[in-house]
Every structure is written in structure tokens, then in C-alpha cells.
mmCIF file of C-alpha atoms in Angstrom:
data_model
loop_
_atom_site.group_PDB
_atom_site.id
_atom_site.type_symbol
_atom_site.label_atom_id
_atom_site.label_comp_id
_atom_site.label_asym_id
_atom_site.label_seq_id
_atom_site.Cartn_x
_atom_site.Cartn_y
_atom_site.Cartn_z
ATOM 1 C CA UNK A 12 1.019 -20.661 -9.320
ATOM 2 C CA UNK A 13 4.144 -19.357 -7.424
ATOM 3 C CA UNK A 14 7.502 -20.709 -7.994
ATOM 4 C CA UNK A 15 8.845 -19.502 -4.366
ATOM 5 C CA UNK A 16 6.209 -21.499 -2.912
ATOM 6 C CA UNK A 17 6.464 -24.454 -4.344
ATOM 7 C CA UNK A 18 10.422 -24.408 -3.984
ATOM 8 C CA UNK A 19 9.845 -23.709 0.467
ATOM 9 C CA UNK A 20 7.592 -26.858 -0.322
ATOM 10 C CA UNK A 21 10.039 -29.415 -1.633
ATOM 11 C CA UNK A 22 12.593 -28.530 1.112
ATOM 12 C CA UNK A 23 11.099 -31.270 3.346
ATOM 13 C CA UNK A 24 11.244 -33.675 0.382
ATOM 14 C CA UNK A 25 14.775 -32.777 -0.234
ATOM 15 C CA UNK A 26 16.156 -33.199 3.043
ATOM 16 C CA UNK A 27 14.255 -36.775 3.248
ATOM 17 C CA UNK A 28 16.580 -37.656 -0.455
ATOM 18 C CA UNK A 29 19.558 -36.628 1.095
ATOM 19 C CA UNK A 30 19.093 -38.560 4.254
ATOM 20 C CA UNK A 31 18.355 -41.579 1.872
ATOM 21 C CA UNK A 32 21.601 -41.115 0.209
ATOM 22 C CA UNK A 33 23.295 -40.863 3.112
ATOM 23 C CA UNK A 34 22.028 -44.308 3.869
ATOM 24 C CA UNK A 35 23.499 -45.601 0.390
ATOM 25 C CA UNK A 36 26.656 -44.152 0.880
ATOM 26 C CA UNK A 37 27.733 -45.704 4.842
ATOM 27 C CA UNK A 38 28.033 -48.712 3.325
ATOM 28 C CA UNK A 39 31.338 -47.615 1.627
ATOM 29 C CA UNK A 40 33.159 -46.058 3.212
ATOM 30 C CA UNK A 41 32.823 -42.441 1.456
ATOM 31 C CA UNK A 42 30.102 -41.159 3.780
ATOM 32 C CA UNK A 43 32.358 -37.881 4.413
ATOM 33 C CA UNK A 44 32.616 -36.895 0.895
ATOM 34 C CA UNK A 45 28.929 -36.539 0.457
ATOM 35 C CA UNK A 46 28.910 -34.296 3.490
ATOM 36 C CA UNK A 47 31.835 -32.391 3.112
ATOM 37 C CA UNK A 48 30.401 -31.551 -0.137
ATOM 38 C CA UNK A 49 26.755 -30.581 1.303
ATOM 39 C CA UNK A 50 29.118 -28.387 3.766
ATOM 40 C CA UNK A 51 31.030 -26.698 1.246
ATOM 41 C CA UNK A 52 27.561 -25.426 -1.180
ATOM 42 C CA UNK A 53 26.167 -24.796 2.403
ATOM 43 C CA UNK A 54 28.921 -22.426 3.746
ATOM 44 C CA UNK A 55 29.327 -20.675 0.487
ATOM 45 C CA UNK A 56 27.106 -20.522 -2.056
ATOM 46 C CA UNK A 57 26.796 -16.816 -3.161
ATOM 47 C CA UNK A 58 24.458 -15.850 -6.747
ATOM 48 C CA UNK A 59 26.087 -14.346 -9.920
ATOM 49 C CA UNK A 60 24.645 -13.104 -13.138
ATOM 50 C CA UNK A 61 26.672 -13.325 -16.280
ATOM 51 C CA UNK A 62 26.777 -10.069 -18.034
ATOM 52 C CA UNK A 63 27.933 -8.506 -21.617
ATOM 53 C CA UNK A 64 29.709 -5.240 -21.660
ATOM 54 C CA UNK A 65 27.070 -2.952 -22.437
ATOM 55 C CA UNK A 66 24.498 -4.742 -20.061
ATOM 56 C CA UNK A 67 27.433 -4.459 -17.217
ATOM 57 C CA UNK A 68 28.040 -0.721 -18.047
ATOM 58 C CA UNK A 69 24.538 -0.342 -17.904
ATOM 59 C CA UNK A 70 23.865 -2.178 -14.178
ATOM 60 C CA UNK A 71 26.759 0.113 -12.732
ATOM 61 C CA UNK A 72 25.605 3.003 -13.988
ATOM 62 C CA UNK A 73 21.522 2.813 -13.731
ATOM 63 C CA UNK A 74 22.119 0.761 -10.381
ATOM 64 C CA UNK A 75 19.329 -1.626 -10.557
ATOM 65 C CA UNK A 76 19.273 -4.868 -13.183
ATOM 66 C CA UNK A 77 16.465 -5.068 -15.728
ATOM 67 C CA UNK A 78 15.252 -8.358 -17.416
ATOM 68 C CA UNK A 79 14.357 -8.512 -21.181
ATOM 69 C CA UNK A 80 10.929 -7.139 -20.336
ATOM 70 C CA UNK A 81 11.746 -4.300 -18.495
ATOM 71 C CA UNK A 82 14.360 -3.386 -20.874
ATOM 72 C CA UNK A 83 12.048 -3.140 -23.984
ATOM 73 C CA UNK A 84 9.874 -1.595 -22.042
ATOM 74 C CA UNK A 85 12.081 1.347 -20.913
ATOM 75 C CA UNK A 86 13.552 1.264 -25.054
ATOM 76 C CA UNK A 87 9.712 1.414 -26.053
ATOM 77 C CA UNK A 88 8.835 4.252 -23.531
ATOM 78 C CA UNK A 89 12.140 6.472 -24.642
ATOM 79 C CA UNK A 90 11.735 5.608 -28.434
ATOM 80 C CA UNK A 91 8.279 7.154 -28.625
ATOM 81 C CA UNK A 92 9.454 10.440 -27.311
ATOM 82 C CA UNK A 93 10.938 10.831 -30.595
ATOM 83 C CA UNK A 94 8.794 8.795 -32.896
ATOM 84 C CA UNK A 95 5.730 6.517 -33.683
ATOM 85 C CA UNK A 96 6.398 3.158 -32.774
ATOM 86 C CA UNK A 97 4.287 0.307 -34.450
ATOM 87 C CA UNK A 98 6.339 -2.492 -33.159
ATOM 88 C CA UNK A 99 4.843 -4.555 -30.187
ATOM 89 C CA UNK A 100 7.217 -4.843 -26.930
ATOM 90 C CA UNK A 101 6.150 -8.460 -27.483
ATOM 91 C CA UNK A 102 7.925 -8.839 -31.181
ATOM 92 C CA UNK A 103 11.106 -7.184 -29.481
ATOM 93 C CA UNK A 104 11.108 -9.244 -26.809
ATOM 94 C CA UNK A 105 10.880 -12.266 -28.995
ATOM 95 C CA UNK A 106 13.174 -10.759 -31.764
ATOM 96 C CA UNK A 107 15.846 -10.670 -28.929
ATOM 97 C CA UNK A 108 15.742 -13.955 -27.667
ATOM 98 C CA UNK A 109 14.952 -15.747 -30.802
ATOM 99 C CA UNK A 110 14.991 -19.168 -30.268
ATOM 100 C CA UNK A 111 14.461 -19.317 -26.378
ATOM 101 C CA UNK A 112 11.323 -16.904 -26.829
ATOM 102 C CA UNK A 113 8.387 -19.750 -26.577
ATOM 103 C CA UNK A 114 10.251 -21.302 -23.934
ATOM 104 C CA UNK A 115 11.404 -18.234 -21.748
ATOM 105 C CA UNK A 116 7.676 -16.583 -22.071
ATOM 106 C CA UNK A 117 6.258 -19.919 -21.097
ATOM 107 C CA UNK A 118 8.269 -20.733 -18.257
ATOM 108 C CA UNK A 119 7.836 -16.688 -16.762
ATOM 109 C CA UNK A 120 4.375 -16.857 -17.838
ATOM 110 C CA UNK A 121 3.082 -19.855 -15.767
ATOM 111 C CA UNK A 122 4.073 -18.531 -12.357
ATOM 112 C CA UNK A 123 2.972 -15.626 -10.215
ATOM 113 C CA UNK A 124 5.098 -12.261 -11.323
ATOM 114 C CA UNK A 125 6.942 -14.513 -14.063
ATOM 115 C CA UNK A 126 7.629 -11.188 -16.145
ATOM 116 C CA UNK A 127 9.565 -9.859 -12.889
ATOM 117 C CA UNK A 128 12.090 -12.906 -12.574
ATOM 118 C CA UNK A 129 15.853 -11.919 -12.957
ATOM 119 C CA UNK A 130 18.349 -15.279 -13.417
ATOM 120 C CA UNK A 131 21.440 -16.133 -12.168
ATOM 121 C CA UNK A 132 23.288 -18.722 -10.966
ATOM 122 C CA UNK A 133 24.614 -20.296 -7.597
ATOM 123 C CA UNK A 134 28.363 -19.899 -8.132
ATOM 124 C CA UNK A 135 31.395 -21.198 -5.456
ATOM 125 C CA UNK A 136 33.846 -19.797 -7.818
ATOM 126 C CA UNK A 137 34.730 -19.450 -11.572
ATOM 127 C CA UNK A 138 33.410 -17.779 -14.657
ATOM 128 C CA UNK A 139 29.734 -18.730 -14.291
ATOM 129 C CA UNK A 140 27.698 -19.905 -17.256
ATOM 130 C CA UNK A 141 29.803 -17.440 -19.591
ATOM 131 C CA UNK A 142 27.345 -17.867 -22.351
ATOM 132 C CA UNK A 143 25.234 -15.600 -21.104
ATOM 133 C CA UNK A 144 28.274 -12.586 -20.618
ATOM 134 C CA UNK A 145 31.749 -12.468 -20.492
ATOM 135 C CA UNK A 146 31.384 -10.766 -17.070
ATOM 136 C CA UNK A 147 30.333 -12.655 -14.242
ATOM 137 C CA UNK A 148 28.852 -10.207 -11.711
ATOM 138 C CA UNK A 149 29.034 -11.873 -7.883
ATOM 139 C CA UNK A 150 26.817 -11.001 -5.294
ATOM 140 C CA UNK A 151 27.055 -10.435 -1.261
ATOM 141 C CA UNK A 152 25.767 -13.537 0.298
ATOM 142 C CA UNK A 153 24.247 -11.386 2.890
ATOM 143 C CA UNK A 154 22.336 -9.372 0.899
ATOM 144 C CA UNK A 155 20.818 -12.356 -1.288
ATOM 145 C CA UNK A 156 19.723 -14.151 1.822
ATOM 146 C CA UNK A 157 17.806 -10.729 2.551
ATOM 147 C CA UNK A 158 15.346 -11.522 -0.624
ATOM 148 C CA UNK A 159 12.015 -11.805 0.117
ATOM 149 C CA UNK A 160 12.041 -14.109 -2.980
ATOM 150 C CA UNK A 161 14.509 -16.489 -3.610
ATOM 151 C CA UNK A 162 14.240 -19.870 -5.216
ATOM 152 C CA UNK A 163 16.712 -22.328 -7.543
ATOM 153 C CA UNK A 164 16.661 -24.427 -9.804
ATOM 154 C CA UNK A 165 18.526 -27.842 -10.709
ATOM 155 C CA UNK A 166 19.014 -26.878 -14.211
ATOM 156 C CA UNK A 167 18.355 -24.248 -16.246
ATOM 157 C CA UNK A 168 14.653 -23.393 -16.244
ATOM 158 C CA UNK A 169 13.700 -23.715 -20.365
ATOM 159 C CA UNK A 170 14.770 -27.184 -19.754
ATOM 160 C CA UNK A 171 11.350 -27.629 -18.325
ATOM 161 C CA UNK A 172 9.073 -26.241 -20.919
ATOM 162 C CA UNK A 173 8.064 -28.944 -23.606
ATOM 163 C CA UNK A 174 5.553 -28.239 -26.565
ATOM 164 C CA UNK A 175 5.283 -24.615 -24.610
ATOM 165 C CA UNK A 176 4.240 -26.408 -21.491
ATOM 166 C CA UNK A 177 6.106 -26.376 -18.271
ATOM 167 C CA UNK A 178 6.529 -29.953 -16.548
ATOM 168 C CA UNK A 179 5.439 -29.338 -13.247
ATOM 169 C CA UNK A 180 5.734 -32.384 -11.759
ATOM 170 C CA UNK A 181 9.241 -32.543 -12.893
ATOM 171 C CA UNK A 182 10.170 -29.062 -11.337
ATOM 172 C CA UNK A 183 8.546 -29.763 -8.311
ATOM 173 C CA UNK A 184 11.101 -32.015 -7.515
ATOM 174 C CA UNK A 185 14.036 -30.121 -8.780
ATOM 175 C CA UNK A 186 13.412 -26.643 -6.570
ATOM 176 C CA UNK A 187 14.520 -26.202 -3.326
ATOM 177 C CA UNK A 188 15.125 -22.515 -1.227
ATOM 178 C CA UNK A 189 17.931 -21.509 0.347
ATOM 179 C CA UNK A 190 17.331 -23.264 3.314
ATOM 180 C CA UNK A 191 17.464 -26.541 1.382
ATOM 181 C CA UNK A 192 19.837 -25.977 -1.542
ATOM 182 C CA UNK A 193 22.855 -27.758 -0.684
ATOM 183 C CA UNK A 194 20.443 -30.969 -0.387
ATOM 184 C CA UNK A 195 19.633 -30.082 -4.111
ATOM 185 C CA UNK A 196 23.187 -29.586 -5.290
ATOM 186 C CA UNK A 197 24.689 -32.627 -3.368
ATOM 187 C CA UNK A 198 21.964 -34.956 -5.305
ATOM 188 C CA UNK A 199 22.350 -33.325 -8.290
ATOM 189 C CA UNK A 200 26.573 -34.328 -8.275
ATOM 190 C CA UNK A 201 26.057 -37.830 -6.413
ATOM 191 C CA UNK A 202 27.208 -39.559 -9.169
ATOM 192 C CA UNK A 203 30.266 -37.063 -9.732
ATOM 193 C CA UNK A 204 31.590 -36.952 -5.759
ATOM 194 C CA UNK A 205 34.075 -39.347 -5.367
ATOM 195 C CA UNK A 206 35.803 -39.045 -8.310
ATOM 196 C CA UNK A 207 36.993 -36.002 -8.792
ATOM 197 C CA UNK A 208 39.385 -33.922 -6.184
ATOM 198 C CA UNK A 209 37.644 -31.305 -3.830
ATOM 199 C CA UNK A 210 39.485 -28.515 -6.326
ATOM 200 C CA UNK A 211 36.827 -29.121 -8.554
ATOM 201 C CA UNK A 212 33.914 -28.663 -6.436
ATOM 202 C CA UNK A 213 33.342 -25.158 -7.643
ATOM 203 C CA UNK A 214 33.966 -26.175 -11.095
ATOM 204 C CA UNK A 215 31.177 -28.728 -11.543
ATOM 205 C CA UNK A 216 29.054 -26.642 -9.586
ATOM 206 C CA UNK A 217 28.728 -23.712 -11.846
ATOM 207 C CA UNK A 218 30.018 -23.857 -15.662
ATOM 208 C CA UNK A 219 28.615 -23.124 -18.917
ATOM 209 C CA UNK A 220 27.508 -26.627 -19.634
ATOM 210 C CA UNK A 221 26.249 -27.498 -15.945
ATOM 211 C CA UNK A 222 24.740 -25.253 -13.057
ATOM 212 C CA UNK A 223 21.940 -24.240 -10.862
ATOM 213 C CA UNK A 224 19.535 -21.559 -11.580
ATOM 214 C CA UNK A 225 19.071 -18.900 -9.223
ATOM 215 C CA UNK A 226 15.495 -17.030 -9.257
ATOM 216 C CA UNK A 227 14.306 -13.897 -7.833
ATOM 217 C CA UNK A 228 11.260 -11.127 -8.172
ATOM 218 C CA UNK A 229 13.007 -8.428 -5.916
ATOM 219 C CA UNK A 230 15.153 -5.776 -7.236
ATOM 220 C CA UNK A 231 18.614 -6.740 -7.892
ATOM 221 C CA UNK A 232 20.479 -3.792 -7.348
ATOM 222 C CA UNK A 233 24.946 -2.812 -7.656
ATOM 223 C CA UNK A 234 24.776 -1.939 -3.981
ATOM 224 C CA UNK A 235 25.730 -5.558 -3.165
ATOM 225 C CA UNK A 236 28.646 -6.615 -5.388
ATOM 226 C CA UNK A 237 30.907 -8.766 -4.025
ATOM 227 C CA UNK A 238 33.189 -8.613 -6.840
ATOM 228 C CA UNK A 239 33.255 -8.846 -10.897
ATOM 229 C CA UNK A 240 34.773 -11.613 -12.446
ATOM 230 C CA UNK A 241 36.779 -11.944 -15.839
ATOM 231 C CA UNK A 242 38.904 -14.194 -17.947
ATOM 232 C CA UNK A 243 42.326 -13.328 -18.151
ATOM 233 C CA UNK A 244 42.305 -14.166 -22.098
ATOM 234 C CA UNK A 245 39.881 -10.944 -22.126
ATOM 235 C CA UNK A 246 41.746 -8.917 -19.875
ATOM 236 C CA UNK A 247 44.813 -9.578 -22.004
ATOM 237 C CA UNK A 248 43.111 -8.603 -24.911
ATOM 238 C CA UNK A 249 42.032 -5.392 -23.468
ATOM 239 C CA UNK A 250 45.715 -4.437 -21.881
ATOM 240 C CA UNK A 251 47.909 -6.407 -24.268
ATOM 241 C CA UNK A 252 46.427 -5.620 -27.470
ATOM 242 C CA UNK A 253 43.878 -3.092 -27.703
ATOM 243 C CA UNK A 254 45.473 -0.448 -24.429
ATOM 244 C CA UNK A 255 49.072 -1.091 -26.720
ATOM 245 C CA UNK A 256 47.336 -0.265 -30.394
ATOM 246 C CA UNK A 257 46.240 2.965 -28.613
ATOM 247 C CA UNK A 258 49.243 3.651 -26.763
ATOM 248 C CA UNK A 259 52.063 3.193 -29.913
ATOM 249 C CA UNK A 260 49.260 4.882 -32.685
ATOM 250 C CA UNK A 261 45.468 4.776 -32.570
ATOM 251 C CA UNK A 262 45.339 4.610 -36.242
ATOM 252 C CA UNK A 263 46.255 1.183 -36.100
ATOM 253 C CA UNK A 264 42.901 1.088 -34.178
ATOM 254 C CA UNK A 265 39.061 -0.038 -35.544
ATOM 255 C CA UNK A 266 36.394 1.886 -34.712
ATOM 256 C CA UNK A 267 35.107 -1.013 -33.220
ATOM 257 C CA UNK A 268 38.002 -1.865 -31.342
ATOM 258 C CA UNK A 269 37.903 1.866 -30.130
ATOM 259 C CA UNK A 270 34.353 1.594 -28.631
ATOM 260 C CA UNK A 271 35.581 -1.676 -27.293
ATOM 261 C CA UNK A 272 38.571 -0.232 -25.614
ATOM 262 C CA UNK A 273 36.152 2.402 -24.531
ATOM 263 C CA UNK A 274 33.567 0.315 -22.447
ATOM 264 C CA UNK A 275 36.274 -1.693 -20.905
ATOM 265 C CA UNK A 276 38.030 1.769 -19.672
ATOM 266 C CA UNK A 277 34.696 3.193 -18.275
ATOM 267 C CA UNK A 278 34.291 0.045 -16.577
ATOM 268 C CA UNK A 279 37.154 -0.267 -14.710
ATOM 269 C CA UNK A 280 37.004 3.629 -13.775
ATOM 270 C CA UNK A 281 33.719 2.975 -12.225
ATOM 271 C CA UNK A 282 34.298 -0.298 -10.657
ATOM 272 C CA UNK A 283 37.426 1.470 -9.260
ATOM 273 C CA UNK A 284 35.235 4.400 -7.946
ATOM 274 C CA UNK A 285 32.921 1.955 -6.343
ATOM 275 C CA UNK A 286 35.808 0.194 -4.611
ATOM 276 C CA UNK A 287 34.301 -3.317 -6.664
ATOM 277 C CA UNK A 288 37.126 -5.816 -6.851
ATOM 278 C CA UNK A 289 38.006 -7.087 -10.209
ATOM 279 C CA UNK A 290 39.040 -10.817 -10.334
ATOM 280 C CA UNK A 291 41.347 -12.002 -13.610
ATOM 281 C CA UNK A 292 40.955 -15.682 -13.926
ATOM 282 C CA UNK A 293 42.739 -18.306 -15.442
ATOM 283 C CA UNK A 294 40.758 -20.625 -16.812
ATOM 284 C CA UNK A 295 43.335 -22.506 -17.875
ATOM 285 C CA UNK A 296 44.409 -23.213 -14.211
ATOM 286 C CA UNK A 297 42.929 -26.544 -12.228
#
């Protein structure tokens, strides 16, 4: 089964939905709303992947992002240069997603090159799904639009696996391609659109507790970073507190907080070397 088909499938059914609503919503007035809305995920939609630290240091410096397979695979291949290795990749692999592993393996596993899918997110703006990292890595629209796999998803994708089992009927309906996603999204938020202010588009678009899932096979690669996004809570931790421990007496310093300090630096040196754009955001700001 292949997920990329299916989702160039449902755009016909999607654009059909969003005609229908249209229908619902001349009656009242609001008719520009919904497509102002359908305009603005249209026009700008871009894909980021939330990243930790170490996994951000990583993608800047090896240039290409690995999923959780890949990665114990390369951590396998290097380990048993050195030693023998009884452990599985599978039992890693599970070990480091814990809970999500029967429903992660089973979603990737059902579909065509499953083990090859990297996730992100369509983002308009904000921190992205910041469970996931506290760096939200954005992506050049114009390269994304280039993959010759693309597909998302109206919510996250382990929402469709039950008793390790995906619900196919139930994702066929919620998949769309590029072509078709700001149908998806605009259905998605009907209920939402209306009453909140257009400043909040991007907000309920792409958050920790709401957003769509962004799938690919191809290789994503650091060539095409639009820009790297951060809270400013973390970047005032970084310059206000940890920067001024090491600048008035580095004794006052963890060795944690020194390895900390550490990554952040290397980032920003490379990220300034690369002429990548770092964004400090305020969450606290509408």
C-alpha cells in the first residue's frame, strides 16, 4: 500500500468537501473567512521538523536527517567496530520510543517504504509541535514542493493505529497532497474560523496540541533551511544565565550546564557559517 498514492487520490474528494462547505457558509454571511483562510495555508504553508539539541547539531553537521531506523542502524554499524553487539536494532528502536513503538512500527510498516518516512509538520509560523524538540527547523517551500514524495496528514499519524492496526478508511479521508492541502486544513478548522482573529491563523494551525503531519521518503537534507526557530525563554537561558555563569567564573558552572552551553555555542557558530537565520520567539506574544 502507498501512502503518497492514496493521499493524490483523496484530492478530488477534498476539493468536492470544501466546495460543500462553501455552500454552508453563503448563507451567512462569512463566506470570505473560509477563503481567506484556504488562501493563507495555500500561499504559505512551508514543512518544519522539531528537533533536540544533539539531533540539530547532528543534521547541520552530517547534512542529511535520519529517522529512528536509520539512526540505530548507523549506532549498530559503528558500535560493532569496537565490540560484539547482541542487541537487535529492533529492541533499540523500541527501547527509544517506548510507548509509541507498536504504534509508530505499525503505522511505517503498513505502507510502501514505511521505514524511510521522516515527519514534520506544515507550519505558517510559531514553535511547531515543540514536544518533539525545542528547535523547530523550517524548510524552503521551494525545495519541499521539489519532493518526489510528499503527503500530510490531518493529525498526527499514531492517531490512526488501533489494537496495532491502521484505520484505513479513516486515513483515506484525512490525506491530501500538496496540491490539495489547504482543502484539508480549512475543514479541519471549520468549526474554529470565525471566531478567532486572523493573528491566530498560524497558531491553530501548527502547535503542540493541534497540527498537520507532513510525510516524506526522499532525503531531507540542511541545504534547504529557511530558518531555525527558538523560544526566547531558551535563548535567555543560554545568554542570560548559562553565557553569564561562564563569563563572571565557570566554577559556578555544572558539567552539564557546560556541555549545554557547549552545543548551543557550536550551534550558533555553524548556523552563522551557513548564513541560517535564527528566529527568537515570544511565545508569550499574541
Amino acid at each position: 500500500m502507498d501512502l503518497f498514492d492514496i493521499s493524490n487520490q483523496n484530492s478530488e474528494n477534498l476539493k468536492i468537501a470544501y466546495e460543500q462547505m462553501e455552500k454552508r457558509w453563503s448563507s451567512n454571511k462569512s463566506l470570505h473567512v473560509l477563503s481567506d483562510f484556504a488562501t493563507f495555508v495555500k500561499d504559505n504553508w512551508m514543512i518544519s521538523i522539531n528537533m533536540r539539541q544533539h539531533v540539530l547539531n547532528g543534521f547541520l553537521i552530517a547534512g542529511k536527517y535520519k529517522n529512528i531506523y536509520e539512526v540505530k542502524k548507523e549506532q549498530r554499524e559503528e558500535i560493532r567496530k569496537v565490540r560484539a553487539l547482541e542487541i537487535p536494532e529492533e529492541q533499540a528502536v523500541k527501547e527509544h520510543l517506548k510507548v509509541y513503538f507498536k504504534s509508530r512500527v505499525t503505522f511505517d510498516r503498513t505502507f510502501k517504504d514505511g521505514e524511510k518516512f521522516k515527519y514534520g509538520a506544515l507550519n505558517i509560523g510559531g514553535m511547531g509541535p515543540k514536544k518533539y524538540g525545542e528547535y523547530c527547523v523550517i524548510f524552503e517551500r521551494k525545495h519541499s514542493e521539489k519532493y518526489s514524495s510528499l503527503a500530510f496528514i490531518k493529525e498526527d499519524s499514531i492517531n490512526y493505529v488501533d489494537d496495532c492496526k491502521v484505520n484505513i478508511e479513516k486515513l483515506k479521508q484525512d490525506l491530501s497532497n500538496e496540491e490539495g492541502v489547504h482543502f484539508l486544513v480549512t475543514l479541519k478548522h471549520e468549526g474554529e474560523l470565525g471566531k478567532i482573529p486572523t493573528n491566530e491563523w498560524a497558531s491553530i494551525i501548527c502547535s503542540d496540541e493541534c497540527y498537520v503531519e507532513a510525510v516524506t521518503k526522499d532525503d531531507v537534507v540542511n541545504d534547504p533551511i529557511e530558518g531555525v526557530r527558538m523560544s526566547k525563554k531558551d535563548y535567555l537561558y543560554y545568554y542570560g544565565d548559562l553565557l553569564f555563569k561562564d563569563y563572571v567564573s565557570d566554577a559556578d558552572m555544572s558539567d552539564f550546564e557546560r556541555c549545554q552551553l557547549g552545543a548551543f555555542m557550536n550551534m550558533q557558530e555553524i548556523l552563522t557559517k551557513r548564513k541560517i537565520k535564527l528566529d527568537v520567539i515570544d511565545e508569550n506574544e499574541n
